[in-house]
């Protein structure tokens, strides 16, 4: 795949306020929000697939994608004659998660507005989020798998990850481990390279399954058994 460069203004603008307003305006459209939320599953999508998700015409989708590209929110990859779009990085996924949390009215319970399946288990770009992920994070803190501030795996945690078969990047380009605020639970789940490694393991083992076009993930029967065996979670 060959990355296409994001289009920026020819004359650089050093105004932080203007840069922030440009990003905000790029997001300020329900169709573009739908596109960004679809890309939160961490996979690359074609413009046609995104037009179906956003329920808009293909020509309209092209315009929205151009706006998101120019705002630095998404990137475009080419493979042969096809173009695929994905979020520009983990920082954009974090921005969207935080925006979702802010958008929830503080006087209304998130459970009354959020679908149960989405609240229970979903993707947060390349790691697991939702109630299930929060419970796993709590277990890891109790068992001293992660440091108290969540910024690193302890030696005990690294040993357990190795036993699980969760492959950690020896030279990650981002944080090796970090707490990620869960917008529906308002508590932390595991992010960073460690969170990504754990979700990859769950998928490889068939403990969770994904559906194209949706952020929800489904816990399988073997997954429930694994959650109990490894993290003490009784999910029957």
Short mmCIF file of C-alpha atoms in Angstrom, two decimals:
data_model
loop_
_atom_site.label_atom_id
_atom_site.label_comp_id
_atom_site.label_asym_id
_atom_site.label_seq_id
_atom_site.Cartn_x
_atom_site.Cartn_y
_atom_site.Cartn_z
CA UNK A 1 0.00 0.00 0.00
CA UNK A 2 1.21 3.50 -0.86
CA UNK A 3 0.18 6.31 1.51
CA UNK A 4 -1.17 9.46 -0.06
CA UNK A 5 -0.04 12.70 1.51
CA UNK A 6 -2.58 14.67 3.45
CA UNK A 7 -3.37 17.95 1.72
CA UNK A 8 -2.63 21.04 3.77
CA UNK A 9 -2.74 24.74 2.95
CA UNK A 10 0.27 25.83 0.91
CA UNK A 11 1.00 28.57 3.43
CA UNK A 12 1.66 27.18 6.93
CA UNK A 13 -0.46 28.63 9.71
CA UNK A 14 1.08 28.86 13.17
CA UNK A 15 -2.13 29.90 14.87
CA UNK A 16 -3.13 27.20 17.37
CA UNK A 17 -6.62 28.62 17.61
CA UNK A 18 -7.15 28.47 13.86
CA UNK A 19 -5.76 24.93 13.67
CA UNK A 20 -8.15 23.82 16.41
CA UNK A 21 -11.09 25.42 14.63
CA UNK A 22 -10.18 23.66 11.38
CA UNK A 23 -10.18 20.27 13.10
CA UNK A 24 -13.45 21.06 14.86
CA UNK A 25 -15.11 22.16 11.62
CA UNK A 26 -13.94 19.00 9.87
CA UNK A 27 -15.75 16.93 12.50
CA UNK A 28 -18.83 19.17 12.65
CA UNK A 29 -20.99 17.17 10.26
CA UNK A 30 -23.12 14.13 11.07
CA UNK A 31 -22.06 12.26 7.92
CA UNK A 32 -18.38 12.83 8.65
CA UNK A 33 -18.91 11.74 12.24
CA UNK A 34 -20.52 8.53 10.95
CA UNK A 35 -17.48 7.94 8.73
CA UNK A 36 -15.06 8.54 11.60
CA UNK A 37 -16.99 6.27 13.94
CA UNK A 38 -16.90 3.48 11.34
CA UNK A 39 -13.13 3.88 11.06
CA UNK A 40 -12.86 3.49 14.84
CA UNK A 41 -12.85 -0.28 14.31
CA UNK A 42 -9.20 0.10 13.27
CA UNK A 43 -9.60 -1.26 9.76
CA UNK A 44 -9.25 0.40 6.36
CA UNK A 45 -12.46 1.03 4.40
CA UNK A 46 -13.23 1.93 0.81
CA UNK A 47 -15.23 5.05 -0.02
CA UNK A 48 -18.10 2.83 -1.21
CA UNK A 49 -18.26 0.98 2.10
CA UNK A 50 -18.21 4.26 4.01
CA UNK A 51 -20.99 5.70 1.86
CA UNK A 52 -23.19 2.76 2.89
CA UNK A 53 -22.40 3.26 6.59
CA UNK A 54 -23.07 6.99 6.44
CA UNK A 55 -26.14 6.45 4.20
CA UNK A 56 -25.04 9.07 1.69
CA UNK A 57 -24.25 9.12 -2.03
CA UNK A 58 -20.80 8.04 -3.19
CA UNK A 59 -20.11 11.49 -4.66
CA UNK A 60 -21.00 13.11 -1.34
CA UNK A 61 -18.79 10.66 0.52
CA UNK A 62 -15.85 11.65 -1.67
CA UNK A 63 -16.26 15.28 -0.65
CA UNK A 64 -16.45 14.40 3.04
CA UNK A 65 -13.33 12.23 2.80
CA UNK A 66 -11.46 15.06 1.12
CA UNK A 67 -12.42 17.33 4.02
CA UNK A 68 -11.26 14.74 6.57
CA UNK A 69 -8.01 14.23 4.68
CA UNK A 70 -7.28 17.95 4.60
CA UNK A 71 -7.99 18.12 8.33
CA UNK A 72 -5.46 15.38 9.03
CA UNK A 73 -8.09 13.12 10.58
CA UNK A 74 -7.83 10.27 8.08
CA UNK A 75 -5.26 8.91 5.66
CA UNK A 76 -5.71 7.23 2.29
CA UNK A 77 -3.81 4.14 1.16
CA UNK A 78 -3.70 2.85 -2.39
CA UNK A 79 -3.43 -0.80 -3.34
CA UNK A 80 -3.62 -1.36 -7.05
CA UNK A 81 -6.69 0.46 -8.33
CA UNK A 82 -8.32 0.60 -4.93
CA UNK A 83 -8.18 3.26 -2.26
CA UNK A 84 -8.66 2.56 1.41
CA UNK A 85 -9.27 5.05 4.19
CA UNK A 86 -8.38 4.76 7.86
CA UNK A 87 -7.91 7.03 10.86
CA UNK A 88 -4.69 9.01 10.83
CA UNK A 89 -3.52 7.34 14.02
CA UNK A 90 -4.17 6.40 17.61
CA UNK A 91 -4.30 10.05 18.62
CA UNK A 92 -7.35 10.57 16.41
CA UNK A 93 -9.06 7.53 17.93
CA UNK A 94 -8.35 8.97 21.37
CA UNK A 95 -9.79 12.32 20.32
CA UNK A 96 -13.00 10.65 19.14
CA UNK A 97 -13.33 8.55 22.31
CA UNK A 98 -12.96 11.69 24.43
CA UNK A 99 -15.50 13.53 22.27
CA UNK A 100 -17.96 10.68 22.77
CA UNK A 101 -17.50 10.97 26.53
CA UNK A 102 -18.02 14.74 26.50
CA UNK A 103 -21.09 14.34 24.30
CA UNK A 104 -22.85 12.16 26.86
CA UNK A 105 -25.14 14.43 28.91
CA UNK A 106 -23.88 14.33 32.53
CA UNK A 107 -27.41 14.15 33.93
CA UNK A 108 -28.41 11.17 31.83
CA UNK A 109 -27.16 7.67 32.52
CA UNK A 110 -25.02 6.39 29.64
CA UNK A 111 -26.87 3.07 29.89
CA UNK A 112 -30.11 4.72 28.84
CA UNK A 113 -28.59 6.03 25.59
CA UNK A 114 -25.92 3.49 24.62
CA UNK A 115 -26.78 0.10 23.02
CA UNK A 116 -26.08 -2.72 25.44
CA UNK A 117 -23.86 -4.63 22.99
CA UNK A 118 -21.74 -1.53 22.27
CA UNK A 119 -21.42 -0.73 25.95
CA UNK A 120 -20.37 -4.27 26.84
CA UNK A 121 -17.53 -4.86 24.34
CA UNK A 122 -16.32 -2.87 21.35
CA UNK A 123 -13.19 -1.79 19.56
CA UNK A 124 -11.34 1.39 20.46
CA UNK A 125 -9.23 1.58 17.29
CA UNK A 126 -6.89 -1.42 17.84
CA UNK A 127 -7.72 -2.41 21.41
CA UNK A 128 -10.71 -3.60 23.41
CA UNK A 129 -13.09 -1.20 25.15
CA UNK A 130 -16.34 -1.36 27.07
CA UNK A 131 -17.42 -3.07 30.28
CA UNK A 132 -15.44 -6.23 29.53
CA UNK A 133 -12.21 -4.30 28.90
CA UNK A 134 -12.67 -2.29 32.10
CA UNK A 135 -13.06 -5.49 34.14
CA UNK A 136 -9.88 -6.91 32.62
CA UNK A 137 -8.04 -3.68 33.43
CA UNK A 138 -9.28 -3.80 37.04
CA UNK A 139 -8.03 -7.39 37.34
CA UNK A 140 -4.61 -6.42 36.00
CA UNK A 141 -4.32 -3.61 38.52
CA UNK A 142 -5.35 -5.84 41.42
CA UNK A 143 -2.89 -8.55 40.38
CA UNK A 144 -0.07 -6.01 39.81
CA UNK A 145 0.23 -6.73 36.09
CA UNK A 146 0.44 -3.00 35.44
CA UNK A 147 1.94 -0.09 37.35
CA UNK A 148 -0.39 1.86 39.62
CA UNK A 149 -0.66 4.72 37.11
CA UNK A 150 -1.21 2.29 34.23
CA UNK A 151 1.71 3.59 32.19
CA UNK A 152 3.71 0.34 32.05
CA UNK A 153 3.47 -3.40 32.52
CA UNK A 154 5.24 -4.70 35.59
CA UNK A 155 7.71 -7.62 35.33
CA UNK A 156 4.87 -9.82 36.57
CA UNK A 157 2.60 -8.46 33.87
CA UNK A 158 5.16 -9.01 31.12
CA UNK A 159 5.60 -12.60 32.28
CA UNK A 160 1.84 -13.20 32.16
CA UNK A 161 1.55 -11.60 28.72
CA UNK A 162 4.29 -13.93 27.49
CA UNK A 163 2.51 -16.96 28.95
CA UNK A 164 -0.73 -15.87 27.32
CA UNK A 165 0.99 -15.55 23.95
CA UNK A 166 0.28 -11.81 23.66
CA UNK A 167 3.17 -10.50 21.56
CA UNK A 168 4.51 -7.13 22.65
CA UNK A 169 6.46 -4.86 20.33
CA UNK A 170 10.05 -4.56 21.56
CA UNK A 171 10.31 -1.08 20.04
CA UNK A 172 6.81 0.40 19.95
CA UNK A 173 6.35 3.75 18.23
CA UNK A 174 3.78 4.72 20.82
CA UNK A 175 3.26 4.13 24.53
CA UNK A 176 3.90 0.51 25.44
CA UNK A 177 1.03 0.66 27.91
CA UNK A 178 -1.43 3.36 28.94
CA UNK A 179 -4.81 3.80 30.63
CA UNK A 180 -7.51 4.79 28.13
CA UNK A 181 -10.65 6.42 29.53
CA UNK A 182 -13.70 4.41 28.49
CA UNK A 183 -16.44 6.80 27.36
CA UNK A 184 -19.37 4.56 28.32
CA UNK A 185 -18.00 3.20 31.61
CA UNK A 186 -16.16 6.41 32.61
CA UNK A 187 -13.31 4.22 33.89
CA UNK A 188 -10.08 3.04 32.35
CA UNK A 189 -9.36 0.17 29.99
CA UNK A 190 -5.97 -0.96 28.65
CA UNK A 191 -4.55 0.98 25.71
CA UNK A 192 -1.19 1.32 24.03
CA UNK A 193 0.84 -1.52 22.55
CA UNK A 194 -0.18 -3.86 25.37
CA UNK A 195 -3.88 -3.26 24.71
CA UNK A 196 -3.37 -3.91 21.00
CA UNK A 197 -1.42 -7.13 21.71
CA UNK A 198 -4.18 -8.38 24.00
CA UNK A 199 -6.95 -7.77 21.47
CA UNK A 200 -4.91 -9.42 18.71
CA UNK A 201 -4.55 -12.48 20.94
CA UNK A 202 -8.30 -12.58 21.66
CA UNK A 203 -9.05 -12.49 17.94
CA UNK A 204 -6.46 -15.14 17.07
CA UNK A 205 -7.77 -17.47 19.77
CA UNK A 206 -11.35 -16.97 18.62
CA UNK A 207 -12.37 -15.62 22.01
CA UNK A 208 -13.99 -12.58 20.39
CA UNK A 209 -15.39 -12.06 16.91
CA UNK A 210 -15.92 -8.92 14.85
CA UNK A 211 -18.51 -7.93 12.27
CA UNK A 212 -17.58 -5.75 9.32
CA UNK A 213 -19.08 -2.31 9.71
CA UNK A 214 -19.64 -2.43 13.47
CA UNK A 215 -17.51 -1.59 16.50
CA UNK A 216 -19.21 -4.18 18.69
CA UNK A 217 -17.29 -7.38 19.34
CA UNK A 218 -18.91 -10.61 20.49
CA UNK A 219 -17.55 -12.88 23.21
CA UNK A 220 -17.64 -16.54 22.17
CA UNK A 221 -18.24 -19.55 24.41
CA UNK A 222 -14.53 -20.32 24.51
CA UNK A 223 -13.94 -16.64 25.20
CA UNK A 224 -16.14 -16.72 28.30
CA UNK A 225 -14.20 -19.73 29.58
CA UNK A 226 -10.91 -17.95 28.88
CA UNK A 227 -12.02 -14.77 30.67
CA UNK A 228 -12.83 -16.82 33.76
CA UNK A 229 -9.64 -18.88 33.60
CA UNK A 230 -7.28 -15.97 32.96
CA UNK A 231 -8.93 -12.96 34.61
CA UNK A 232 -11.38 -14.49 37.08
CA UNK A 233 -14.40 -13.06 35.26
CA UNK A 234 -17.56 -15.12 35.61
CA UNK A 235 -19.52 -14.13 32.49
CA UNK A 236 -22.02 -16.99 32.28
#
